[in-house]
Every structure is written in structure tokens, then in C-alpha cells.
Amino acid sequence: DGGITQSPKYLFRKEGQNVTLSCEQNLNHDAMYWYRQDPGQGLRLIYYSQIVNDFQKGDIAEGYSVSREKKESFPLTVTSAQKNPTAFYLCASSSEGQGASLTKTIQYFGAGTRLSVL
Amino acid sequence: QKEVEQNSGPLSVPEGAIASLNCTYSDRGSQSFFWYRQYSGKSPELIMSIYSNGDKEDGRFTAQLNKASQYVSLLIRDSQPSDSATYLCAVKPGGQNFVFGPGTRLSVLP
């Protein structure tokens, strides 16, 4: 059953603590993304990765870190430097295509992780 | 900065009516266009993709693209209460990341 798995579904962070959100995909997609969504707001890009061992900052990378050691996995760490981490975090993946393969350029989402501060 | 704009709503329509959702984008180099539906507390799910000018129909949904006007729309025919959700427009400029609009909240009234 192909898809994107995010865990945990709910996560609580204490003051000064780093927490890691897991994202695993078995779609054989090259690109993976992390978004943050605040209540009533759109999606904001935190980090993205087009290939293994390479990733780029998005629009709101401060206070976050990622790694891409395997094609299937793209974990996100919310560090203590992120002062307002309460949000809904979404992981996505896509298979990049050009020209006749444009139909492959679709982004799919995991179920999300809801992070709150204790 | 590349932008995607949508009316935030809420857009309210009676059950059985046609709901029309609109989206404009700023980057003329955009090649791929998507509509996602997001129920409250859930993640976005893809409902339509469109890549060339004109209409694309899938069941009760029709996506319309006009690249000259930089405009993409989604029509939902025979709207049902289960269609009540936030609809996100997403645009992908060639070789660049997806850009999402803020979403339009649709409410279908029984």
C-alpha cells in the first residue's frame, strides 16, 4: 500500500527540547518537502530535498533542521530555537517530471503531525 | 515573489448548486496547476490537476485553466454537504517548488 507515513500524529514539546517528526514514503519519489500550517493559514515551506544527501531551505527554515540519508526518509527536527512551534506539520513528496512526464509532477501529502507546546 | 491568490471565503452555496472557486497566480512560467481539498484537521488531498489551457472534467469536478489571464478555477457541480472543506490552489513553475494559495473555505448548506 503506497503512501507517505508521518509519525507521531500528535507531539508535545517541552521548553528547550528538540523534537523530531518522522516522514517515510514508499512511492519511490525523488523530492520530499516539509510544510508548516497554522490555523486558518496556507502552507509554508520549511525545507525540501530533491535528492538523497541534499536539501534546501524553504521560506521559514529558522529553528528547524532536516536530513536526507535515504530516499524514503526525510525527518524534521524542531529545535529549541523555534520559539513558536505549535502548528500542523505536513510532509509531502513528488516525482519530478518534465515535458511529456508532466503528469508525474504531483505532490502528495502525509496525514500530518500536530505539534503543541507544553 | 511568486504568489497564488484565492478568496478566503467562506463561500456558501446551497446543496445541489454549482460552487465556483477561483485562483490567480503571478508567475507566467507556471506549467502545472492543482486543486487540493482539505477537511478540517486533515491533510490536503489532490482532487484535480491541469496542465494545458481549457477545461478538464472528472466526475462532478471541472478545472479550468487560462494561462493568458493567469487564472485557474474549480467548478463543483451538484454540491454536497460532504464537499464542505477548504480548497487549496497550487501552482508549480517549471523547475521550481510548488506555491500554494491560502485556500478558500467552502460551505455547502443542506
Short mmCIF file of C-alpha atoms in Angstrom, two decimals:
data_model
loop_
_atom_site.label_atom_id
_atom_site.label_comp_id
_atom_site.label_asym_id
_atom_site.label_seq_id
_atom_site.Cartn_x
_atom_site.Cartn_y
_atom_site.Cartn_z
CA ASP A 1 0.00 0.00 0.00
CA GLY A 2 1.91 3.05 -1.28
CA GLY A 3 1.92 6.32 0.53
CA ILE A 4 3.53 8.74 2.92
CA THR A 5 3.62 7.93 6.62
CA GLN A 6 4.09 10.61 9.22
CA SER A 7 4.57 9.90 12.91
CA PRO A 8 3.60 10.62 15.52
CA LYS A 9 0.16 12.02 14.85
CA TYR A 10 0.35 14.24 17.94
CA LEU A 11 3.50 15.52 19.63
CA PHE A 12 4.12 17.69 22.65
CA ARG A 13 7.29 19.66 23.18
CA LYS A 14 8.64 20.93 26.46
CA GLU A 15 10.51 24.21 26.78
CA GLY A 16 14.09 23.91 25.48
CA GLN A 17 13.51 20.49 23.96
CA ASN A 18 14.27 19.33 20.42
CA VAL A 19 11.70 17.03 18.85
CA THR A 20 11.86 15.02 15.64
CA LEU A 21 8.98 14.36 13.26
CA SER A 22 9.22 11.30 11.08
CA CYS A 23 8.29 11.10 7.41
CA GLU A 24 8.63 7.94 5.32
CA GLN A 25 7.46 7.35 1.74
CA ASN A 26 7.32 4.21 -0.39
CA LEU A 27 6.28 5.95 -3.60
CA ASN A 28 9.85 5.99 -4.95
CA HIS A 29 9.64 9.77 -5.19
CA ASP A 30 12.81 11.79 -5.53
CA ALA A 31 11.61 15.01 -3.92
CA MET A 32 10.35 15.47 -0.38
CA TYR A 33 9.06 18.53 1.43
CA TRP A 34 8.11 19.82 4.87
CA TYR A 35 5.38 22.40 5.31
CA ARG A 36 4.00 24.19 8.31
CA GLN A 37 0.33 25.16 8.51
CA ASP A 38 -1.05 27.49 11.18
CA PRO A 39 -4.80 27.65 11.91
CA GLY A 40 -6.69 29.26 9.04
CA GLN A 41 -3.49 29.75 7.07
CA GLY A 42 -1.95 28.31 3.94
CA LEU A 43 1.11 26.07 3.67
CA ARG A 44 4.56 27.50 4.27
CA LEU A 45 7.63 25.62 3.05
CA ILE A 46 10.21 24.78 5.71
CA TYR A 47 12.72 22.56 3.87
CA TYR A 48 12.83 20.49 0.73
CA SER A 49 15.07 17.83 -0.75
CA GLN A 50 15.35 16.88 -4.42
CA ILE A 51 17.85 14.03 -3.97
CA VAL A 52 19.47 11.99 -1.22
CA ASN A 53 22.09 13.81 0.86
CA ASP A 54 20.97 17.20 -0.37
CA PHE A 55 18.34 19.60 0.95
CA GLN A 56 17.49 23.28 0.69
CA LYS A 57 15.92 25.85 3.00
CA GLY A 58 12.40 26.96 2.28
CA ASP A 59 10.72 30.16 3.35
CA ILE A 60 10.71 29.54 7.11
CA ALA A 61 13.71 27.28 7.87
CA GLU A 62 14.90 29.07 11.01
CA GLY A 63 14.60 26.85 14.08
CA TYR A 64 14.27 23.65 12.03
CA SER A 65 16.71 21.08 10.68
CA VAL A 66 16.40 18.07 8.36
CA SER A 67 18.41 15.18 6.96
CA ARG A 68 18.02 13.05 3.86
CA GLU A 69 20.18 9.97 4.28
CA LYS A 70 17.76 7.66 2.47
CA LYS A 71 15.43 8.26 -0.44
CA GLU A 72 12.47 7.04 1.61
CA SER A 73 13.04 9.17 4.71
CA PHE A 74 13.06 12.90 5.44
CA PRO A 75 12.86 13.60 9.20
CA LEU A 76 12.31 17.11 10.53
CA THR A 77 13.73 18.30 13.83
CA VAL A 78 12.06 21.22 15.55
CA THR A 79 14.79 22.75 17.68
CA SER A 80 14.54 24.82 20.83
CA ALA A 81 15.42 27.83 18.67
CA GLN A 82 11.93 27.66 17.16
CA LYS A 83 10.05 29.79 19.66
CA ASN A 84 6.56 29.28 18.27
CA PRO A 85 6.44 25.65 17.11
CA THR A 86 2.72 25.00 17.67
CA ALA A 87 1.34 24.11 14.23
CA PHE A 88 0.27 21.32 11.91
CA TYR A 89 3.30 19.87 10.09
CA LEU A 90 2.85 18.26 6.71
CA CYS A 91 5.32 16.11 4.82
CA ALA A 92 4.91 15.73 1.07
CA SER A 93 6.68 14.04 -1.79
CA SER A 94 6.65 14.30 -5.56
CA SER A 95 8.25 12.72 -8.59
CA GLU A 96 9.61 15.46 -10.80
CA GLY A 97 8.76 15.25 -14.45
CA GLN A 98 9.39 17.43 -17.48
CA GLY A 99 7.77 17.65 -20.89
CA ALA A 100 5.74 14.55 -21.58
CA SER A 101 6.20 13.43 -17.99
CA LEU A 102 4.47 16.48 -16.51
CA THR A 103 1.76 14.17 -15.21
CA LYS A 104 4.32 12.86 -12.73
CA THR A 105 4.76 16.27 -11.16
CA ILE A 106 2.17 15.83 -8.46
CA GLN A 107 2.70 16.40 -4.78
CA TYR A 108 1.15 14.02 -2.28
CA PHE A 109 0.82 14.59 1.45
CA GLY A 110 1.12 12.52 4.57
CA ALA A 111 -1.54 12.67 7.29
CA GLY A 112 0.37 15.30 9.26
CA THR A 113 1.74 15.76 12.75
CA ARG A 114 0.15 18.20 15.16
CA LEU A 115 2.77 19.73 17.44
CA SER A 116 1.91 21.56 20.63
CA VAL A 117 3.97 23.14 23.38
CA LEU A 118 3.53 22.01 26.99
CA GLN B 1 7.96 36.79 -5.15
CA LYS B 2 5.75 34.23 -6.76
CA GLU B 3 2.19 34.38 -5.47
CA VAL B 4 -1.03 32.44 -5.68
CA GLU B 5 -4.16 34.26 -4.60
CA GLN B 6 -7.57 32.93 -3.62
CA ASN B 7 -10.60 34.41 -1.93
CA SER B 8 -10.52 33.17 1.65
CA GLY B 9 -14.29 32.82 1.85
CA PRO B 10 -16.29 31.37 3.33
CA LEU B 11 -18.13 30.65 0.13
CA SER B 12 -21.59 29.35 0.94
CA VAL B 13 -23.73 27.52 -1.61
CA PRO B 14 -26.94 25.51 -1.22
CA GLU B 15 -26.88 21.77 -1.71
CA GLY B 16 -27.19 20.86 -5.37
CA ALA B 17 -25.82 24.18 -6.64
CA ILE B 18 -22.59 24.81 -8.54
CA ALA B 19 -19.67 26.03 -6.43
CA SER B 20 -17.09 28.14 -8.27
CA LEU B 21 -13.63 28.57 -6.78
CA ASN B 22 -11.08 30.91 -8.30
CA CYS B 23 -7.32 31.27 -8.20
CA THR B 24 -4.86 33.68 -9.81
CA TYR B 25 -1.10 33.31 -10.00
CA SER B 26 1.75 35.68 -10.71
CA ASP B 27 4.40 33.53 -12.44
CA ARG B 28 3.81 33.27 -16.19
CA GLY B 29 6.28 30.40 -16.33
CA SER B 30 3.96 28.14 -14.33
CA GLN B 31 3.32 24.83 -16.03
CA SER B 32 1.33 22.69 -13.62
CA PHE B 33 -1.80 23.55 -11.65
CA PHE B 34 -3.54 21.66 -8.90
CA TRP B 35 -6.57 21.75 -6.66
CA TYR B 36 -6.41 20.13 -3.25
CA ARG B 37 -9.25 19.61 -0.79
CA GLN B 38 -8.51 19.85 2.92
CA TYR B 39 -11.04 18.85 5.53
CA SER B 40 -10.68 20.46 8.95
CA GLY B 41 -7.83 18.85 10.88
CA LYS B 42 -6.77 16.67 7.93
CA SER B 43 -4.06 16.86 5.31
CA PRO B 44 -4.65 18.10 1.74
CA GLU B 45 -5.79 15.56 -0.82
CA LEU B 46 -5.40 16.05 -4.55
CA ILE B 47 -8.65 16.33 -6.47
CA MET B 48 -7.61 17.80 -9.83
CA SER B 49 -4.52 18.57 -11.86
CA ILE B 50 -4.44 20.53 -15.11
CA TYR B 51 -1.55 21.36 -17.41
CA SER B 52 -2.99 22.94 -20.59
CA ASN B 53 -5.50 25.66 -21.36
CA GLY B 54 -9.15 24.73 -21.33
CA ASP B 55 -11.37 22.53 -19.23
CA LYS B 56 -10.70 19.21 -17.57
CA GLU B 57 -13.59 17.26 -16.13
CA ASP B 58 -13.54 14.49 -13.52
CA GLY B 59 -16.94 13.47 -12.20
CA ARG B 60 -18.57 16.48 -10.54
CA PHE B 61 -15.36 18.50 -10.71
CA THR B 62 -14.19 20.67 -13.60
CA ALA B 63 -10.89 22.54 -13.60
CA GLN B 64 -10.49 25.46 -15.98
CA LEU B 65 -7.13 26.99 -16.95
CA ASN B 66 -6.46 30.23 -18.78
CA LYS B 67 -2.71 30.87 -18.92
CA ALA B 68 -3.07 34.18 -20.76
CA SER B 69 -5.13 35.53 -17.87
CA GLN B 70 -3.09 33.59 -15.27
CA TYR B 71 -6.28 32.18 -13.88
CA VAL B 72 -7.38 28.72 -12.81
CA SER B 73 -10.77 27.77 -11.42
CA LEU B 74 -12.57 24.78 -9.98
CA LEU B 75 -16.26 24.12 -10.50
CA ILE B 76 -18.10 21.65 -8.31
CA ARG B 77 -21.45 20.60 -9.74
CA ASP B 78 -24.30 19.25 -7.62
CA SER B 79 -22.52 20.37 -4.44
CA GLN B 80 -22.97 18.14 -1.42
CA PRO B 81 -22.51 18.89 2.29
CA SER B 82 -19.56 16.48 2.16
CA ASP B 83 -17.84 18.96 -0.20
CA SER B 84 -17.59 21.45 2.67
CA ALA B 85 -13.85 21.93 3.12
CA THR B 86 -11.01 24.30 2.34
CA TYR B 87 -9.81 24.16 -1.26
CA LEU B 88 -6.17 24.93 -1.92
CA CYS B 89 -4.91 26.05 -5.30
CA ALA B 90 -1.30 25.08 -6.04
CA VAL B 91 0.90 26.16 -8.91
CA LYS B 92 4.26 24.77 -9.99
CA PRO B 93 6.53 26.99 -12.06
CA GLY B 94 8.85 24.94 -14.23
CA GLY B 95 11.87 23.65 -12.27
CA GLN B 96 10.75 25.33 -9.08
CA ASN B 97 8.81 24.43 -5.96
CA PHE B 98 5.06 24.29 -5.60
CA VAL B 99 3.40 27.51 -4.49
CA PHE B 100 0.15 27.21 -2.55
CA GLY B 101 -2.62 29.72 -2.19
CA PRO B 102 -4.17 30.44 1.23
CA GLY B 103 -7.25 28.39 0.42
CA THR B 104 -10.96 29.09 0.04
CA ARG B 105 -13.33 27.72 2.65
CA LEU B 106 -16.45 26.25 1.05
CA SER B 107 -19.63 25.59 2.99
CA VAL B 108 -22.45 23.62 1.32
CA LEU B 109 -25.70 24.19 3.12
CA PRO B 110 -28.24 21.31 3.31
#
